[in-house]
Every structure is written in structure tokens, then in C-alpha cells.
Amino acid sequence: MHEMSLTRSMVGIIEGQAATHGFQRVSRVRLEIGELSCVDPEALTFCFDAATRDTVAEGATLAILTVPGQAWCRDCDMAVPIGQRGEPCPRCGDYRLQIRAGDEIRIKDLEVD
Amino acid sequence: MCVTCGCGDATGQATTIDGRAMAGHHHHHHPETPGDTRLIRLEQDLLGKNNTLAAANRRLFRDRETFVVNLVSSPGSGKTSLLVRTAEDLKARFPVAVIEGDQQTSLDAQRLRDAGVPAVQINTGRVCHLDAHMIGHAVEDLDFSSRGVLFIENVGNLVCPAEFDLGEDHKVVVMSVTEGEDKPLKYPHMFAAADLMLLNKIDLLPHVSFDVERCTESARRANPDIDVIELSATTGAGLPRWYDWIARGVGRVTAASDQEDSVLHADG
Ligand SMILES: Nc1nc2c(ncn2[C@@H]2O[C@H](COP(=O)(O)OP(=O)(O)OP(=O)(O)O)[C@@H](O)[C@H]2O)c(=O)[nH]1
Ligand SMILES: [Mg+2]
Ligand SMILES: [Zn+2]
Ligand SMILES: [Zn+2]
């Protein structure tokens, strides 16, 4: 259940922002979750509701934006799309890929009032 | 509540180090001023705090000239058995110390102390992985000498520990031949995060149908650069290659530090 740790860290960041910016309520939190990260959006949403109780983010909508996976193929010498770790290059079938995007777990922005 | 590891959280079982509660952090309540609806752009990594603490651990380990290995695996792959044997065999060559991570009990740390090396136990309670904050606290309680190796045995779990940098030099994934050779394909994150795979319990190969080559191939699909060492913590087969790998790591860390010292002396 590391989704719980992640939502706790999310709440910590939000409370920090509330202290700096002086808002009372968060209406929406937008997250960017990479397709290749090992975070489950459903588990994250579940934990979010529990972790935000009695905080400024209680009742906020959690919007999850999926960031597609992208890797560099050494053979093709170019960036290629991949949907999962351990998948081969869709162009040449080689497995020697370097992940370039899609492993992010990021808070993009907060809508507050 | 600590946002990284959840220590001091009233609803969960708190993390403890050698049975004592880990220092918690306080909630601060700030005055609220009303405002209009607005958007605050953050672009902030949820693991950012862990990564900052991991960087601090890494600096400490460099200062202490210590090579740090984070051992990850599913439960029961043989991490503690391997560490006990490794500690016994290497402690005369250079200092060895261990941080043990389990959800409960201090059995594993005791096994290491019995083997004659300093060890500290982290109990994570309900948390399924170690994080950089717990390691930062645990090293305060660990009396380890410099110019050696510090092993961190992570909680037995092939998923979550992949995501948390502890400040180690390398993650090493341990897999045993009783687990099935497709494991690297099923849990590719962990194998992608590790630099070395130890294939343990090879003494059991005659009794199980396990294709070593297929396993290595699966691991290379998840991580084309991963090194593989086959060994048995029970019989000792393959251990010299593992020990060489460790000794090279210790050598790199101490050589880098010696070089820094000589640059400092040349300057000053
Ligand atoms: N045959 C054989 N058994 C082994 C070997 N290494 C470990 N074992 C056995 O595997 C079992 C689990 O070993 P541990 O060292 O406790 O495994 P672990 O990975 O530390 O387990 P957790 O901390 O619970 O995740 C024990 O019964 C060991 O005796 C090996 O090389 N060969
Ligand atoms: Mg163990
Ligand atoms: Zn290609
Ligand atoms: Zn804490």
C-alpha cells in the first residue's frame, strides 16, 4: 500500500501550500501519473479520500492525468512509445530501451478558494 | 504526522527503530484568509521529499566512506540468510553493518548481531517499504565504522520498495529458484530499479524446474544492463563473485574519498 504513503505526502504538500498561500479549501487536485510508474490510480483515489479527511483538501476532486510512456531505442536511435516496462521497441523489437517519460508521479496544480 | 513514512500517525501502527518510536513531526496550523477560486501550479514530485532525504543520506554515506546496498525481494528469498553468511565471511576484510526492515519483529536484526556485526531493526508497522526518512533515523542508532559496507534489507515486497530511493549506491534484487523464472516480467519495476540480480538457492535446482537462462533473459528485458550472480546462501556456491562485487564497491567509495582528500591537501 505505498499509495497511502504517496497520498500522505500529497496532503503534506497541500498543507504546506495552504500555509504559504493562505487558502481555506481545495476544490480540485490534478495529478500527473506516468503510465510506467507503479502507481494504481484507483488505489490512489481510494487513499486520497481517507487521507484528506479533516484537511483543507477534504472533499476535493482528484483528477488524474495519464502521461504516456516513452523510451529511447538504442538501435532505432529515436524515441518510441511503450505502454509497459519490459515491452520491446515497437519498431525493431529490441528490449534495450531507456525510459524517457511515463514514470512521473506529480501534483500538477491545485484549484483553491 | 510525517508525510514521508507516516510515523506518528495515530491511525496506523507507528514505525519503530529497535522497538522505540521514531521521532515524529508536528502539525502546524496556520491562520486562514479567505480568497477567490484560483489555480496554484505546483509540478511537484510526490516523492520529492523522499528524494531530498535520500540525497541527505547519500551525503552522509559519502562522508562516512560507506558503500551502501539496498537488498529487495519477495518475502523469503533468502536475504537474511545471505547477509548472515556474508557478514561472517567479510567482517574480517572490512566493516559490515546492517539495517533490517520488517513490518514486525526484530528477529532478523538479532540474527545479524549473532553473526557479530552491528545491526538495527526498523519495524515499519503497516508500511510496506522502507523510505529515506526511516533510514536517516536508523543510522543515528547504528554504530558503523567507515570504509566498509552497509546493507539495508528492505521489507519483503517486490513492488513498493522500487519507488523509494534510500540513498543507497545500488539496489540489489534477490530472487530464489523456487519463485518461477517469469518473476522479472511480472514485477519489471523492481528489476528495472536494480543494478544486480542475485539468483539464490541454486542448491535446489535439481529439485525444481527452473530455467536459469530464461530467468536471466526475463531480467534483461526489464533491465538490459542488470548483472546476474547465481549463488546459494546455504552451500556457499557462487559467493566469491558476490563478495568481489561488494569489495569493488567498497574500493570505489574509498578510492573516491582518498582522491578528494589528496585534492584538498594539494589545494590547502
Ligand atoms: N535451500 C536453500 N534454502 C535457503 C537458501 N537461502 C535461504 N534459504 C532458506 O529460505 C528461508 C527464508 O530465508 P530468509 O533468509 O529468512 O529469507 P528473507 O528473504 O530474509 O525473508 P524475509 O525477511 O521474511 O522476507 C529460510 O528457511 C532459509 O533457510 C539457500 O541458498 N538454499
Ligand atoms: Mg529477512
Ligand atoms: Zn527500436
Ligand atoms: Zn517521521
Tab-separated table of C-alpha atoms and ligand atoms in Angstrom:
chain	number	residue	atom	x	y	z
A	1	MET	CA	0.000	0.000	0.000
A	2	HIS	CA	2.546	2.630	-0.911
A	3	GLU	CA	-0.355	4.596	-2.392
A	4	MET	CA	-1.102	5.543	1.233
A	5	SER	CA	2.412	6.966	1.675
A	6	LEU	CA	2.015	8.877	-1.562
A	7	THR	CA	-1.335	10.393	-0.606
A	8	ARG	CA	0.093	11.369	2.771
A	9	SER	CA	2.929	13.102	1.052
A	10	MET	CA	0.352	14.769	-1.211
A	11	VAL	CA	-1.565	16.066	1.801
A	12	GLY	CA	1.699	17.332	3.313
A	13	ILE	CA	2.469	19.294	0.143
A	14	ILE	CA	-1.084	20.705	0.011
A	15	GLU	CA	-0.995	21.802	3.654
A	16	GLY	CA	2.351	23.471	3.021
A	17	GLN	CA	0.783	25.353	0.120
A	18	ALA	CA	-2.206	26.318	2.281
A	19	ALA	CA	0.200	27.830	4.820
A	20	THR	CA	2.064	29.791	2.119
A	21	HIS	CA	-0.902	30.915	0.030
A	22	GLY	CA	-3.492	31.167	2.785
A	23	PHE	CA	-6.357	29.262	1.146
A	24	GLN	CA	-9.082	27.501	3.111
A	25	ARG	CA	-10.283	24.866	0.734
A	26	VAL	CA	-9.035	22.885	-2.212
A	27	SER	CA	-11.680	22.027	-4.773
A	28	ARG	CA	-9.537	20.055	-7.212
A	29	VAL	CA	-6.132	18.393	-7.199
A	30	ARG	CA	-4.630	17.440	-10.562
A	31	LEU	CA	-2.041	14.698	-10.615
A	32	GLU	CA	0.137	13.511	-13.442
A	33	ILE	CA	0.749	9.796	-13.216
A	34	GLY	CA	3.040	8.137	-15.722
A	35	GLU	CA	1.816	5.002	-17.434
A	36	LEU	CA	5.075	3.271	-16.436
A	37	SER	CA	5.024	4.268	-12.746
A	38	CYS	CA	3.862	1.545	-10.406
A	39	VAL	CA	1.018	3.603	-9.011
A	40	ASP	CA	-2.537	2.397	-9.294
A	41	PRO	CA	-4.893	5.365	-9.919
A	42	GLU	CA	-7.821	3.575	-8.303
A	43	ALA	CA	-5.929	2.742	-5.107
A	44	LEU	CA	-4.611	6.289	-5.057
A	45	THR	CA	-8.127	7.753	-5.299
A	46	PHE	CA	-9.286	5.472	-2.507
A	47	CYS	CA	-6.410	6.539	-0.239
A	48	PHE	CA	-6.891	10.196	-1.184
A	49	ASP	CA	-10.382	10.273	0.268
A	50	ALA	CA	-9.170	8.754	3.529
A	51	ALA	CA	-6.003	10.846	3.812
A	52	THR	CA	-7.682	14.208	3.129
A	53	ARG	CA	-10.334	13.864	5.810
A	54	ASP	CA	-10.139	16.843	8.223
A	55	THR	CA	-7.687	18.677	5.971
A	56	VAL	CA	-8.096	21.616	3.584
A	57	ALA	CA	-8.409	19.067	0.767
A	58	GLU	CA	-11.366	17.209	2.262
A	59	GLY	CA	-13.957	16.647	-0.444
A	60	ALA	CA	-11.670	17.808	-3.254
A	61	THR	CA	-11.890	16.158	-6.660
A	62	LEU	CA	-8.837	14.157	-7.603
A	63	ALA	CA	-8.192	14.406	-11.337
A	64	ILE	CA	-5.581	12.018	-12.666
A	65	LEU	CA	-3.875	12.794	-15.964
A	66	THR	CA	-2.058	9.874	-17.523
A	67	VAL	CA	1.362	10.565	-19.003
A	68	PRO	CA	2.170	8.137	-21.825
A	69	GLY	CA	5.305	6.015	-21.641
A	70	GLN	CA	8.200	6.876	-23.910
A	71	ALA	CA	11.581	5.236	-24.292
A	72	TRP	CA	14.760	5.729	-26.273
A	73	CYS	CA	15.671	2.810	-28.519
A	74	ARG	CA	19.427	2.438	-28.987
A	75	ASP	CA	19.015	0.531	-32.241
A	76	CYS	CA	16.482	2.833	-33.869
A	77	ASP	CA	18.260	5.859	-32.366
A	78	MET	CA	14.924	7.514	-31.678
A	79	ALA	CA	12.150	7.939	-29.087
A	80	VAL	CA	9.431	5.289	-29.248
A	81	PRO	CA	6.134	4.870	-27.366
A	82	ILE	CA	5.807	1.999	-24.883
A	83	GLY	CA	2.835	1.003	-22.751
A	84	GLN	CA	4.631	-1.072	-20.119
A	85	ARG	CA	8.060	-1.759	-18.700
A	86	GLY	CA	9.627	-4.884	-20.155
A	87	GLU	CA	7.994	-4.301	-23.549
A	88	PRO	CA	10.157	-4.337	-26.668
A	89	CYS	CA	10.625	-1.453	-29.098
A	90	PRO	CA	7.513	-1.308	-31.290
A	91	ARG	CA	9.675	-0.596	-34.362
A	92	CYS	CA	12.536	-3.093	-34.140
A	93	GLY	CA	11.575	-5.478	-31.333
A	94	ASP	CA	14.713	-4.853	-29.282
A	95	TYR	CA	14.483	-4.753	-25.472
A	96	ARG	CA	17.374	-2.388	-24.811
A	97	LEU	CA	15.231	0.661	-24.114
A	98	GLN	CA	15.826	3.632	-21.830
A	99	ILE	CA	12.715	5.096	-20.234
A	100	ARG	CA	12.400	8.795	-21.101
A	101	ALA	CA	8.895	9.636	-19.871
A	102	GLY	CA	5.983	7.960	-18.180
A	103	ASP	CA	7.388	7.250	-14.713
A	104	GLU	CA	6.290	10.537	-13.113
A	105	ILE	CA	4.105	10.842	-10.009
A	106	ARG	CA	3.493	14.555	-9.760
A	107	ILE	CA	0.999	17.078	-8.396
A	108	LYS	CA	0.335	19.339	-11.361
A	109	ASP	CA	-1.813	22.013	-9.765
A	110	LEU	CA	-4.424	22.861	-7.145
A	111	GLU	CA	-7.699	24.658	-7.645
A	112	VAL	CA	-8.368	26.518	-4.385
A	113	ASP	CA	-10.665	29.046	-2.846
B	1	MET	CA	2.321	13.160	11.086
B	2	CYS	CA	5.342	12.552	8.949
B	3	VAL	CA	4.318	12.844	5.319
B	4	THR	CA	7.014	10.572	4.002
B	5	CYS	CA	6.623	7.492	6.142
B	6	GLY	CA	3.529	8.181	8.204
B	7	CYS	CA	5.345	7.851	11.522
B	8	GLY	CA	3.465	9.278	14.456
B	9	ASP	CA	0.184	8.726	12.657
B	10	ALA	CA	-2.453	7.947	15.246
B	11	THR	CA	-4.483	5.762	12.922
B	12	GLY	CA	-1.636	3.494	11.823
B	13	GLN	CA	0.914	1.472	13.722
B	14	ALA	CA	3.872	3.782	14.057
B	15	THR	CA	7.269	2.904	12.684
B	16	THR	CA	9.778	1.917	15.363
B	17	ILE	CA	13.543	1.553	15.421
B	18	ASP	CA	14.793	-1.136	17.790
B	19	GLY	CA	11.361	-1.010	19.393
B	20	ARG	CA	11.374	2.719	20.140
B	21	ALA	CA	9.107	5.188	18.396
B	22	MET	CA	10.803	7.154	15.682
B	23	ALA	CA	10.933	10.923	16.247
B	24	GLY	CA	7.757	12.347	14.773
B	25	HIS	CA	6.924	15.721	13.393
B	26	HIS	CA	4.267	18.186	14.424
B	27	HIS	CA	1.355	19.511	12.507
B	28	HIS	CA	1.313	23.263	12.227
B	29	HIS	CA	-1.954	25.075	11.875
B	30	HIS	CA	-1.835	28.383	10.149
B	31	PRO	CA	-4.374	31.193	10.063
B	32	GLU	CA	-6.581	31.008	7.023
B	33	THR	CA	-7.530	34.000	4.951
B	34	PRO	CA	-10.423	33.780	2.513
B	35	GLY	CA	-9.802	34.299	-1.216
B	36	ASP	CA	-11.257	33.668	-4.671
B	37	THR	CA	-11.057	30.455	-6.632
B	38	ARG	CA	-7.620	30.254	-8.219
B	39	LEU	CA	-5.184	27.792	-9.644
B	40	ILE	CA	-1.848	27.098	-7.977
B	41	ARG	CA	0.657	25.466	-10.287
B	42	LEU	CA	2.922	23.014	-8.496
B	43	GLU	CA	4.528	20.457	-10.831
B	44	GLN	CA	5.819	18.846	-7.659
B	45	ASP	CA	7.068	15.257	-7.433
B	46	LEU	CA	5.167	13.296	-4.793
B	47	LEU	CA	8.373	11.507	-3.979
B	48	GLY	CA	10.223	14.813	-3.794
B	49	LYS	CA	10.537	14.794	-0.033
B	50	ASN	CA	11.777	11.220	-0.012
B	51	ASN	CA	14.278	12.106	-2.731
B	52	THR	CA	15.559	15.091	-0.748
B	53	LEU	CA	16.024	12.924	2.349
B	54	ALA	CA	17.692	10.219	0.245
B	55	ALA	CA	20.150	12.799	-1.086
B	56	ALA	CA	20.962	13.780	2.522
B	57	ASN	CA	21.550	10.104	3.409
B	58	ARG	CA	23.785	9.745	0.367
B	59	ARG	CA	25.899	12.720	1.502
B	60	LEU	CA	26.212	11.187	4.961
B	61	PHE	CA	27.268	7.837	3.491
B	62	ARG	CA	29.897	9.601	1.341
B	63	ASP	CA	31.206	11.424	4.430
B	64	ARG	CA	31.386	8.132	6.296
B	65	GLU	CA	33.045	6.458	3.273
B	66	THR	CA	30.499	3.678	3.293
B	67	PHE	CA	29.270	1.595	0.358
B	68	VAL	CA	25.514	1.096	0.716
B	69	VAL	CA	23.473	-1.752	-0.764
B	70	ASN	CA	19.659	-1.902	-0.631
B	71	LEU	CA	18.504	-5.543	-0.836
B	72	VAL	CA	14.998	-6.042	-2.192
B	73	SER	CA	12.995	-9.195	-2.895
B	74	SER	CA	9.745	-11.007	-2.265
B	75	PRO	CA	9.419	-12.482	1.247
B	76	GLY	CA	11.620	-15.482	1.936
B	77	SER	CA	14.054	-15.278	-0.985
B	78	GLY	CA	16.919	-15.660	1.496
B	79	LYS	CA	18.060	-12.068	2.119
B	80	THR	CA	18.805	-12.503	5.822
B	81	SER	CA	20.463	-15.906	5.336
B	82	LEU	CA	22.671	-14.386	2.667
B	83	LEU	CA	23.522	-11.379	4.851
B	84	VAL	CA	24.387	-13.568	7.843
B	85	ARG	CA	26.795	-15.606	5.748
B	86	THR	CA	28.183	-12.504	4.014
B	87	ALA	CA	28.749	-10.782	7.368
B	88	GLU	CA	30.560	-13.795	8.771
B	89	ASP	CA	32.790	-14.114	5.712
B	90	LEU	CA	33.558	-10.431	5.131
B	91	LYS	CA	33.735	-8.830	8.567
B	92	ALA	CA	37.460	-9.554	8.841
B	93	ARG	CA	38.139	-7.817	5.484
B	94	PHE	CA	36.227	-4.562	6.114
B	95	PRO	CA	33.469	-3.267	8.419
B	96	VAL	CA	29.997	-4.667	7.776
B	97	ALA	CA	26.763	-3.256	9.242
B	98	VAL	CA	23.104	-3.956	8.571
B	99	ILE	CA	19.777	-2.118	8.740
B	100	GLU	CA	16.916	-4.632	8.833
B	101	GLY	CA	13.452	-3.675	7.657
B	102	ASP	CA	10.394	-5.778	8.502
B	103	GLN	CA	6.804	-4.881	9.254
B	104	GLN	CA	7.147	-6.591	12.642
B	105	THR	CA	9.665	-8.393	14.927
B	106	SER	CA	13.380	-7.849	15.428
B	107	LEU	CA	14.281	-11.450	14.610
B	108	ASP	CA	16.321	-10.601	11.524
B	109	ALA	CA	18.430	-7.906	13.218
B	110	GLN	CA	19.135	-10.375	16.037
B	111	ARG	CA	20.385	-12.953	13.509
B	112	LEU	CA	22.873	-10.376	12.232
B	113	ARG	CA	24.013	-9.336	15.724
B	114	ASP	CA	24.551	-13.025	16.480
B	115	ALA	CA	26.771	-13.115	13.391
B	116	GLY	CA	28.901	-10.428	15.064
B	117	VAL	CA	28.054	-7.241	13.156
B	118	PRO	CA	26.201	-4.070	14.221
B	119	ALA	CA	22.558	-4.228	13.188
B	120	VAL	CA	19.486	-2.104	13.774
B	121	GLN	CA	15.876	-3.136	13.216
B	122	ILE	CA	13.255	-0.902	11.629
B	123	ASN	CA	9.665	-2.068	12.102
B	124	THR	CA	7.503	-0.332	9.557
B	125	GLY	CA	4.161	-1.405	11.052
B	126	ARG	CA	1.674	-1.261	8.225
B	127	VAL	CA	4.013	0.418	5.780
B	128	CYS	CA	5.157	-1.942	3.028
B	129	HIS	CA	8.554	-0.409	2.254
B	130	LEU	CA	11.462	1.456	3.811
B	131	ASP	CA	11.839	5.131	2.976
B	132	ALA	CA	14.715	7.588	3.219
B	133	HIS	CA	13.343	9.159	6.392
B	134	MET	CA	13.396	5.853	8.298
B	135	ILE	CA	16.971	5.203	7.119
B	136	GLY	CA	18.026	8.679	8.276
B	137	HIS	CA	16.741	7.868	11.761
B	138	ALA	CA	18.115	4.311	11.802
B	139	VAL	CA	21.708	5.363	11.030
B	140	GLU	CA	21.605	7.612	14.094
B	141	ASP	CA	21.213	4.423	16.149
B	142	LEU	CA	23.739	2.343	14.263
B	143	ASP	CA	27.375	2.290	15.279
B	144	PHE	CA	29.012	1.576	11.937
B	145	SER	CA	32.657	2.106	11.047
B	146	SER	CA	33.711	3.849	7.863
B	147	ARG	CA	35.403	2.295	4.806
B	148	GLY	CA	33.093	-0.694	4.779
B	149	VAL	CA	29.694	-1.816	3.574
B	150	LEU	CA	26.233	-1.075	4.954
B	151	PHE	CA	23.468	-3.441	3.865
B	152	ILE	CA	19.833	-2.410	4.057
B	153	GLU	CA	17.416	-5.352	3.962
B	154	ASN	CA	14.153	-3.917	2.686
B	155	VAL	CA	10.678	-5.206	3.568
B	156	GLY	CA	9.906	-8.371	1.564
B	157	ASN	CA	7.857	-6.861	-1.279
B	158	LEU	CA	8.657	-6.722	-4.977
B	159	VAL	CA	6.522	-3.672	-5.728
B	160	CYS	CA	6.697	-0.660	-3.421
B	161	PRO	CA	10.400	-0.558	-2.437
B	162	ALA	CA	11.231	0.026	-6.124
B	163	GLU	CA	9.839	3.528	-5.859
B	164	PHE	CA	11.786	4.697	-2.787
B	165	ASP	CA	15.383	5.856	-3.018
B	166	LEU	CA	17.072	5.366	0.374
B	167	GLY	CA	20.389	6.977	-0.556
B	168	GLU	CA	21.972	3.636	-1.463
B	169	ASP	CA	24.676	3.089	-4.081
B	170	HIS	CA	22.819	0.144	-5.599
B	171	LYS	CA	19.583	-1.727	-5.308
B	172	VAL	CA	20.210	-5.472	-5.479
B	173	VAL	CA	17.247	-7.717	-6.165
B	174	VAL	CA	17.367	-11.232	-4.677
B	175	MET	CA	15.357	-13.966	-6.362
B	176	SER	CA	15.301	-17.621	-5.449
B	177	VAL	CA	14.908	-20.534	-7.835
B	178	THR	CA	11.687	-21.571	-6.101
B	179	GLU	CA	9.944	-18.418	-7.322
B	180	GLY	CA	9.478	-19.065	-11.037
B	181	GLU	CA	11.598	-17.636	-13.824
B	182	ASP	CA	8.949	-15.187	-15.056
B	183	LYS	CA	9.088	-13.031	-11.937
B	184	PRO	CA	11.133	-10.270	-13.640
B	185	LEU	CA	8.397	-9.966	-16.273
B	186	LYS	CA	5.679	-9.850	-13.637
B	187	TYR	CA	7.462	-7.247	-11.488
B	188	PRO	CA	9.525	-5.295	-14.038
B	189	HIS	CA	9.802	-2.104	-11.940
B	190	MET	CA	11.932	-3.756	-9.331
B	191	PHE	CA	14.229	-5.349	-11.855
B	192	ALA	CA	14.486	-2.045	-13.727
B	193	ALA	CA	15.479	-0.280	-10.494
B	194	ALA	CA	18.160	-2.842	-9.526
B	195	ASP	CA	21.729	-2.982	-10.833
B	196	LEU	CA	22.342	-6.587	-9.801
B	197	MET	CA	20.180	-9.690	-9.507
B	198	LEU	CA	21.270	-12.410	-7.099
B	199	LEU	CA	19.750	-15.737	-8.029
B	200	ASN	CA	19.700	-17.572	-4.696
B	201	LYS	CA	19.077	-21.197	-3.604
B	202	ILE	CA	20.769	-22.712	-6.662
B	203	ASP	CA	21.423	-25.785	-4.476
B	204	LEU	CA	17.715	-26.534	-5.069
B	205	LEU	CA	17.989	-26.524	-8.876
B	206	PRO	CA	17.998	-30.334	-9.129
B	207	HIS	CA	14.654	-30.419	-7.285
B	208	VAL	CA	12.713	-27.700	-9.079
B	209	SER	CA	12.004	-26.976	-12.705
B	210	PHE	CA	13.620	-23.599	-13.078
B	211	ASP	CA	15.241	-22.367	-16.254
B	212	VAL	CA	18.145	-20.110	-15.211
B	213	GLU	CA	18.707	-18.833	-18.731
B	214	ARG	CA	15.069	-17.884	-19.188
B	215	CYS	CA	15.094	-16.062	-15.859
B	216	THR	CA	18.201	-14.083	-16.835
B	217	GLU	CA	16.599	-13.252	-20.163
B	218	SER	CA	13.433	-12.045	-18.400
B	219	ALA	CA	15.516	-9.855	-16.102
B	220	ARG	CA	17.374	-8.356	-19.082
B	221	ARG	CA	14.072	-7.466	-20.713
B	222	ALA	CA	13.144	-5.375	-17.710
B	223	ASN	CA	16.685	-4.008	-17.437
B	224	PRO	CA	19.200	-4.593	-20.249
B	225	ASP	CA	22.129	-3.568	-18.013
B	226	ILE	CA	21.427	-5.769	-14.990
B	227	ASP	CA	24.244	-8.034	-13.734
B	228	VAL	CA	23.394	-11.543	-12.564
B	229	ILE	CA	25.152	-13.721	-9.984
B	230	GLU	CA	23.932	-17.253	-9.223
B	231	LEU	CA	24.605	-18.389	-5.672
B	232	SER	CA	23.485	-20.364	-2.653
B	233	ALA	CA	23.496	-18.849	0.820
B	234	THR	CA	23.256	-22.406	2.172
B	235	THR	CA	26.118	-24.165	0.375
B	236	GLY	CA	28.210	-21.065	-0.353
B	237	ALA	CA	28.305	-21.737	-4.104
B	238	GLY	CA	28.826	-18.542	-6.107
B	239	LEU	CA	29.556	-16.402	-3.053
B	240	PRO	CA	33.078	-15.350	-4.170
B	241	ARG	CA	31.623	-13.435	-7.137
B	242	TRP	CA	29.170	-11.644	-4.807
B	243	TYR	CA	31.985	-10.813	-2.392
B	244	ASP	CA	34.109	-9.447	-5.258
B	245	TRP	CA	31.193	-7.256	-6.331
B	246	ILE	CA	30.935	-5.851	-2.784
B	247	ALA	CA	34.699	-5.405	-2.416
B	248	ARG	CA	34.812	-3.480	-5.713
B	249	GLY	CA	32.054	-1.191	-4.422
B	250	VAL	CA	33.873	-0.558	-1.144
B	251	GLY	CA	37.050	0.047	-3.166
B	252	ARG	CA	35.317	2.618	-5.386
B	253	VAL	CA	33.880	4.536	-2.442
B	254	THR	CA	37.166	4.672	-0.504
B	255	ALA	CA	39.220	5.491	-3.618
B	256	ALA	CA	36.880	8.387	-4.451
B	257	SER	CA	37.232	9.672	-0.911
B	258	ASP	CA	41.041	9.327	-0.899
B	259	GLN	CA	41.181	11.226	-4.155
B	260	GLU	CA	39.083	14.017	-2.698
B	261	ASP	CA	41.395	14.173	0.321
B	262	SER	CA	44.509	14.441	-1.821
B	263	VAL	CA	42.906	17.216	-3.897
B	264	LEU	CA	42.060	19.049	-0.667
B	265	HIS	CA	45.614	18.647	0.626
B	266	ALA	CA	47.096	19.787	-2.670
B	267	ASP	CA	44.866	22.876	-2.529
B	268	GLY	CA	45.477	23.673	1.079
C	1	LIG	N1	17.973	-24.428	0.155
C	1	LIG	C1	18.225	-23.158	0.442
C	1	LIG	N2	17.465	-22.508	1.345
C	1	LIG	C2	17.753	-21.213	1.601
C	1	LIG	C3	18.831	-20.523	0.970
C	1	LIG	N3	18.847	-19.258	1.423
C	1	LIG	C4	17.844	-19.157	2.321
C	1	LIG	N4	17.167	-20.323	2.440
C	1	LIG	C5	16.004	-20.607	3.295
C	1	LIG	O1	14.929	-19.762	2.886
C	1	LIG	C6	14.123	-19.401	4.018
C	1	LIG	C7	13.967	-17.896	4.083
C	1	LIG	O2	15.233	-17.312	4.344
C	1	LIG	P1	15.434	-15.863	4.938
C	1	LIG	O3	16.905	-15.601	4.893
C	1	LIG	O4	14.747	-15.692	6.220
C	1	LIG	O5	14.691	-15.009	3.818
C	1	LIG	P2	14.368	-13.440	3.794
C	1	LIG	O6	14.430	-13.028	2.367
C	1	LIG	O7	15.256	-12.727	4.726
C	1	LIG	O8	12.885	-13.428	4.312
C	1	LIG	P3	12.003	-12.162	4.812
C	1	LIG	O9	12.895	-11.251	5.607
C	1	LIG	O10	10.931	-12.796	5.618
C	1	LIG	O11	11.494	-11.528	3.553
C	1	LIG	C8	14.817	-19.972	5.238
C	1	LIG	O12	14.185	-21.181	5.580
C	1	LIG	C9	16.236	-20.243	4.743
C	1	LIG	O13	16.865	-21.304	5.426
C	1	LIG	C10	19.624	-21.256	0.004
C	1	LIG	O14	20.548	-20.770	-0.618
C	1	LIG	N5	19.253	-22.562	-0.218
C	2	MG	MG	14.768	-11.306	6.260
C	3	ZN	ZN	13.909	0.053	-31.933
C	4	ZN	ZN	8.632	10.853	10.587
